[in-house]
């Protein structure tokens, strides 16, 4: 493969990794063990390179394709507790109106369990004691709210179960498969924890969380007398708490002074909380149930990196364990509890093995107002981390965070010769509520200052060439890119915006109807659409395009329900009117991000050429990419 370069140091870089390996489909991914332990399901491409559900008998090589999705590919699925039935989710070209499809592994019959046009299905609960039932949220009666329905998995019958008064955003079922807890949003931007003793009794409010606190139920205990919740009240961080609803007594099970509870392992039958993770620089587990302490100890020794128990059989003899590292693919193992032995199954992308991938280094720095910001720095293999062309890669959300581990975007950029910095700016989650709330009303203000402070840190450390720093990201990261080029036009050499909003007013006006219960929270965290339009416009890049001096590439999905196509159209139109150059790529069959490999490969080829032109890194020529839906303007 020919590498095109404009940069002397590129000769010391490892060979160019083809985009097909980085952004194409995985070979096999996301395996799940059936409840009876007999079968392994996984996702893999078919002969047309569309991701399908596949099945193998444990211990055999009798792999068979179960589904025949025509175009978009299957990415989300789960076993039911009927060992012959799987369920997968699929939407239409990225519109996020998910349907649930059941797949019988014996007959291969596929049934749309939620065959309602323009409706979004949200799985609520499954239970091993009720193997032929599924609880699901559907916004059938009103697009703004999901009521709970009970679906009979044997005959597909859909039966109304629980009414949503309009403000409930999450439901929790007990061990009798009855919906007995819920989270309701409140006008102050906070939420209430609702509980009922039985389905024929009225809801009672167990606790209110204000807009600067967060909480949600995780599970009921097997006897239904304890509700496990994760919540941040009376502390800075979100803690795991056992709540006795009868007397509203709380017992803290797990907490950390600086980091929120992240992951939880719950026994699928006994409903015992077994382990909790905290995501510091990397994920760290705390075992709660000592009966699995030796198992976690054995699992941790199998290979370096982070691990998660992704599925287990109901007999609790076999676990499926996922290992994540920063410089290789995702590895999947079967772990036998009796012998404490692990058997390698496969990795999601074997072609990554043996390549010169770059390690991801946790870093931190102080902001101008003395907050500690954490992030991850990745620099190219084979050359000194000095005076490098650099990409500031900004995460979406913004109420999310970057984590350690293999990231195809990061490895792509590092392989092309760029340093990559990912920043968990204020407003990111996982670091406690003070840090999260420090981002309130700070879009294009202190949240952006943190990104500029990150750039200054890179320059001060001698890592980045100040003249060759680009900003790139998706969703909020796309917005941050537009802010970077309008609010701080001298800092960045170029920007790549993926599905980013350009106008906070129109973004908030056009949220999906089922986000309506979240509007008060958005008002608290971003600004008030009704009373503060001038304030929101003052934080919207669309109104500052006259300041743009540097090249901009924008990519958008035409069916994005979160950040509508109009968000990209309007800033591109305004820039054209003002005579400002901008490259715009619209993918006609995508939504909030690019699911189809043909579109991913097209977009990253465009972005790679763009960055090479303005930062001087290497690039693999685009070549012919059949099947993409891009309209380039």
Tab-separated table of N, CA and C in Angstrom, residues 2-84:
chain	number	residue	atom	x	y	z
A	2	UNK	N	0.484	2.195	-0.798
A	2	UNK	CA	1.274	3.423	-0.919
A	2	UNK	C	0.851	4.423	0.155
A	3	UNK	N	1.810	4.920	0.914
A	3	UNK	CA	1.533	5.967	1.898
A	3	UNK	C	1.961	7.298	1.316
A	4	UNK	N	1.068	8.240	1.328
A	4	UNK	CA	1.400	9.583	0.858
A	4	UNK	C	1.743	10.412	2.082
A	5	UNK	N	2.865	11.110	2.024
A	5	UNK	CA	3.283	11.872	3.197
A	5	UNK	C	3.906	13.191	2.794
A	6	UNK	N	3.805	14.134	3.699
A	6	UNK	CA	4.450	15.433	3.485
A	6	UNK	C	5.408	15.715	4.637
A	7	UNK	N	5.853	14.665	5.325
A	7	UNK	CA	6.457	14.842	6.625
A	7	UNK	C	7.694	13.943	6.749
A	8	UNK	N	8.863	14.513	7.117
A	8	UNK	CA	10.119	13.750	7.168
A	8	UNK	C	10.053	12.600	8.169
A	9	UNK	N	9.493	12.872	9.359
A	9	UNK	CA	9.523	11.868	10.413
A	9	UNK	C	8.673	10.653	10.072
A	10	UNK	N	7.820	10.780	9.043
A	10	UNK	CA	6.944	9.663	8.692
A	10	UNK	C	7.721	8.413	8.327
A	11	UNK	N	8.969	8.567	7.877
A	11	UNK	CA	9.755	7.396	7.490
A	11	UNK	C	10.057	6.498	8.683
A	12	UNK	N	10.017	7.051	9.908
A	12	UNK	CA	10.290	6.236	11.084
A	12	UNK	C	9.019	5.633	11.677
A	13	UNK	N	7.873	6.025	11.166
A	13	UNK	CA	6.612	5.489	11.663
A	13	UNK	C	6.427	4.050	11.200
A	14	UNK	N	5.645	3.248	11.928
A	14	UNK	CA	5.371	1.875	11.468
A	14	UNK	C	4.568	1.899	10.167
A	15	UNK	N	4.431	0.755	9.503
A	15	UNK	CA	3.675	0.730	8.250
A	15	UNK	C	2.251	1.269	8.431
A	16	UNK	N	1.726	1.819	7.357
A	16	UNK	CA	0.370	2.358	7.356
A	16	UNK	C	-0.635	1.227	7.605
A	17	UNK	N	-1.492	1.393	8.584
A	17	UNK	CA	-2.541	0.392	8.846
A	17	UNK	C	-3.734	0.709	7.940
A	18	UNK	N	-4.185	-0.238	7.128
A	18	UNK	CA	-5.316	0.059	6.242
A	18	UNK	C	-6.559	0.451	7.031
A	19	UNK	N	-7.279	1.434	6.503
A	19	UNK	CA	-8.534	1.861	7.157
A	19	UNK	C	-9.511	0.702	7.265
A	20	UNK	N	-9.447	-0.241	6.326
A	20	UNK	CA	-10.365	-1.389	6.339
A	20	UNK	C	-10.240	-2.168	7.650
A	21	UNK	N	-9.009	-2.283	8.168
A	21	UNK	CA	-8.800	-3.011	9.429
A	21	UNK	C	-9.330	-2.196	10.602
A	22	UNK	N	-9.149	-0.884	10.551
A	22	UNK	CA	-9.530	-0.017	11.667
A	22	UNK	C	-11.037	0.260	11.712
A	23	UNK	N	-11.640	0.478	10.546
A	23	UNK	CA	-13.027	0.954	10.509
A	23	UNK	C	-13.991	0.008	9.795
A	24	UNK	N	-13.470	-1.112	9.278
A	24	UNK	CA	-14.355	-2.094	8.676
A	24	UNK	C	-15.089	-2.885	9.748
A	25	UNK	N	-15.872	-3.855	9.329
A	25	UNK	CA	-16.591	-4.686	10.287
A	25	UNK	C	-15.635	-5.558	11.089
A	26	UNK	N	-15.995	-5.903	12.327
A	26	UNK	CA	-15.215	-6.893	13.075
A	26	UNK	C	-15.372	-8.265	12.421
A	27	UNK	N	-14.429	-9.158	12.684
A	27	UNK	CA	-14.574	-10.536	12.180
A	27	UNK	C	-15.647	-11.282	12.966
A	28	UNK	N	-15.585	-11.163	14.291
A	28	UNK	CA	-16.604	-11.732	15.198
A	28	UNK	C	-16.601	-10.882	16.454
A	29	UNK	N	-17.758	-10.593	16.984
A	29	UNK	CA	-17.811	-9.677	18.130
A	29	UNK	C	-19.010	-9.984	19.023
A	30	UNK	N	-18.948	-9.464	20.241
A	30	UNK	CA	-20.040	-9.461	21.214
A	30	UNK	C	-20.681	-10.831	21.460
A	31	UNK	N	-19.870	-11.843	21.732
A	31	UNK	CA	-20.463	-13.162	22.012
A	31	UNK	C	-21.279	-13.146	23.299
A	32	UNK	N	-22.343	-13.951	23.314
A	32	UNK	CA	-23.182	-14.098	24.499
A	32	UNK	C	-23.513	-15.585	24.662
A	33	UNK	N	-23.430	-16.056	25.902
A	33	UNK	CA	-23.710	-17.450	26.223
A	33	UNK	C	-25.203	-17.624	26.461
A	34	UNK	N	-25.777	-18.701	25.929
A	34	UNK	CA	-27.204	-18.951	26.171
A	34	UNK	C	-27.416	-19.303	27.642
A	35	UNK	N	-28.622	-19.071	28.182
A	35	UNK	CA	-28.868	-19.327	29.611
A	35	UNK	C	-28.607	-20.776	30.024
A	36	UNK	N	-28.825	-21.742	29.099
A	36	UNK	CA	-28.564	-23.139	29.448
A	36	UNK	C	-27.110	-23.537	29.213
A	37	UNK	N	-26.304	-22.586	28.727
A	37	UNK	CA	-24.880	-22.838	28.537
A	37	UNK	C	-24.531	-23.661	27.320
A	38	UNK	N	-25.518	-23.975	26.472
A	38	UNK	CA	-25.266	-24.877	25.337
A	38	UNK	C	-24.771	-24.151	24.092
A	39	UNK	N	-25.139	-22.867	23.958
A	39	UNK	CA	-24.871	-22.165	22.700
A	39	UNK	C	-24.134	-20.853	22.931
A	40	UNK	N	-23.390	-20.499	21.915
A	40	UNK	CA	-22.714	-19.212	21.900
A	40	UNK	C	-23.246	-18.438	20.698
A	41	UNK	N	-23.835	-17.265	20.937
A	41	UNK	CA	-24.249	-16.381	19.847
A	41	UNK	C	-23.199	-15.284	19.702
A	42	UNK	N	-23.056	-14.754	18.504
A	42	UNK	CA	-22.134	-13.642	18.281
A	42	UNK	C	-22.542	-12.904	17.017
A	43	UNK	N	-21.907	-11.752	16.799
A	43	UNK	CA	-22.165	-10.945	15.607
A	43	UNK	C	-20.974	-11.096	14.666
A	44	UNK	N	-21.271	-11.303	13.381
A	44	UNK	CA	-20.204	-11.404	12.376
A	44	UNK	C	-20.795	-11.052	11.018
A	45	UNK	N	-19.951	-10.599	10.079
A	45	UNK	CA	-20.467	-10.263	8.750
A	45	UNK	C	-20.809	-11.512	7.940
A	46	UNK	N	-21.789	-11.363	7.050
A	46	UNK	CA	-22.109	-12.423	6.098
A	46	UNK	C	-21.270	-12.237	4.829
A	47	UNK	N	-21.591	-12.982	3.779
A	47	UNK	CA	-20.764	-12.905	2.565
A	47	UNK	C	-20.900	-11.563	1.858
A	48	UNK	N	-21.940	-10.783	2.210
A	48	UNK	CA	-22.103	-9.438	1.640
A	48	UNK	C	-21.556	-8.360	2.581
A	49	UNK	N	-20.855	-8.789	3.644
A	49	UNK	CA	-20.249	-7.880	4.623
A	49	UNK	C	-21.285	-7.095	5.421
A	50	UNK	N	-22.467	-7.697	5.648
A	50	UNK	CA	-23.489	-7.115	6.524
A	50	UNK	C	-23.470	-7.901	7.829
A	51	UNK	N	-23.437	-7.202	8.959
A	51	UNK	CA	-23.355	-7.878	10.260
A	51	UNK	C	-24.648	-8.637	10.553
A	52	UNK	N	-24.487	-9.917	10.898
A	52	UNK	CA	-25.617	-10.788	11.214
A	52	UNK	C	-25.393	-11.461	12.562
A	53	UNK	N	-26.458	-12.093	13.067
A	53	UNK	CA	-26.342	-12.948	14.243
A	53	UNK	C	-25.923	-14.344	13.799
A	54	UNK	N	-24.947	-14.889	14.513
A	54	UNK	CA	-24.460	-16.239	14.245
A	54	UNK	C	-24.562	-17.070	15.521
A	55	UNK	N	-24.504	-18.400	15.347
A	55	UNK	CA	-24.661	-19.304	16.486
A	55	UNK	C	-23.698	-20.471	16.341
A	56	UNK	N	-23.119	-20.874	17.469
A	56	UNK	CA	-22.362	-22.136	17.476
A	56	UNK	C	-22.719	-22.909	18.743
A	57	UNK	N	-22.659	-24.223	18.639
A	57	UNK	CA	-22.816	-25.067	19.823
A	57	UNK	C	-21.506	-25.014	20.604
A	58	UNK	N	-21.606	-24.806	21.902
A	58	UNK	CA	-20.399	-24.710	22.729
A	58	UNK	C	-19.570	-25.985	22.577
A	59	UNK	N	-18.286	-25.812	22.320
A	59	UNK	CA	-17.381	-26.949	22.169
A	59	UNK	C	-17.316	-27.504	20.769
A	60	UNK	N	-18.110	-26.937	19.835
A	60	UNK	CA	-18.092	-27.413	18.453
A	60	UNK	C	-17.766	-26.256	17.506
A	61	UNK	N	-17.589	-26.588	16.245
A	61	UNK	CA	-17.317	-25.577	15.209
A	61	UNK	C	-18.438	-25.612	14.161
A	62	UNK	N	-19.692	-25.676	14.640
A	62	UNK	CA	-20.840	-25.805	13.736
A	62	UNK	C	-21.508	-24.450	13.484
A	63	UNK	N	-20.694	-23.391	13.344
A	63	UNK	CA	-21.215	-22.025	13.247
A	63	UNK	C	-22.230	-21.890	12.107
A	64	UNK	N	-23.341	-21.237	12.414
A	64	UNK	CA	-24.377	-21.024	11.412
A	64	UNK	C	-24.928	-19.604	11.520
A	65	UNK	N	-25.292	-19.050	10.377
A	65	UNK	CA	-25.871	-17.700	10.323
A	65	UNK	C	-27.363	-17.790	10.628
A	66	UNK	N	-27.833	-16.926	11.554
A	66	UNK	CA	-29.234	-16.971	11.976
A	66	UNK	C	-30.107	-15.933	11.279
A	67	UNK	N	-29.536	-14.797	10.904
A	67	UNK	CA	-30.341	-13.690	10.389
A	67	UNK	C	-29.891	-13.319	8.986
A	68	UNK	N	-30.696	-12.493	8.346
A	68	UNK	CA	-30.367	-12.060	6.989
A	68	UNK	C	-30.739	-10.590	6.823
A	69	UNK	N	-30.171	-9.747	7.694
A	69	UNK	CA	-30.409	-8.310	7.573
A	69	UNK	C	-29.843	-7.840	6.230
A	70	UNK	N	-30.594	-7.021	5.524
A	70	UNK	CA	-30.246	-6.712	4.142
A	70	UNK	C	-29.185	-5.628	3.994
A	71	UNK	N	-29.090	-4.689	4.958
A	71	UNK	CA	-28.250	-3.525	4.679
A	71	UNK	C	-27.518	-2.979	5.897
A	72	UNK	N	-28.261	-2.677	6.963
A	72	UNK	CA	-27.672	-1.889	8.041
A	72	UNK	C	-26.780	-2.711	8.958
A	73	UNK	N	-27.111	-3.986	9.109
A	73	UNK	CA	-26.334	-4.839	10.003
A	73	UNK	C	-26.884	-4.808	11.417
A	74	UNK	N	-26.712	-5.911	12.129
A	74	UNK	CA	-27.212	-6.055	13.501
A	74	UNK	C	-26.058	-5.770	14.462
A	75	UNK	N	-26.308	-4.907	15.433
A	75	UNK	CA	-25.251	-4.541	16.372
A	75	UNK	C	-25.647	-4.752	17.826
A	76	UNK	N	-26.966	-4.853	18.099
A	76	UNK	CA	-27.453	-4.986	19.479
A	76	UNK	C	-28.358	-6.218	19.548
A	77	UNK	N	-28.069	-7.123	20.492
A	77	UNK	CA	-28.924	-8.302	20.659
A	77	UNK	C	-28.759	-8.835	22.071
A	78	UNK	N	-29.640	-9.748	22.481
A	78	UNK	CA	-29.508	-10.419	23.776
A	78	UNK	C	-30.298	-11.727	23.744
A	79	UNK	N	-29.878	-12.667	24.588
A	79	UNK	CA	-30.631	-13.905	24.771
A	79	UNK	C	-31.863	-13.618	25.629
A	80	UNK	N	-32.971	-14.292	25.340
A	80	UNK	CA	-34.067	-14.345	26.310
A	80	UNK	C	-33.762	-15.516	27.243
A	81	UNK	N	-34.605	-15.737	28.248
A	81	UNK	CA	-34.396	-16.889	29.127
A	81	UNK	C	-35.071	-18.142	28.587
A	82	UNK	N	-35.670	-18.040	27.410
A	82	UNK	CA	-36.026	-19.227	26.642
A	82	UNK	C	-34.781	-19.570	25.829
A	83	UNK	N	-34.156	-20.723	26.083
A	83	UNK	CA	-32.825	-20.973	25.493
A	83	UNK	C	-32.821	-21.089	23.975
A	84	UNK	N	-33.994	-21.086	23.355
A	84	UNK	CA	-34.032	-21.167	21.889
A	84	UNK	C	-34.349	-19.826	21.242
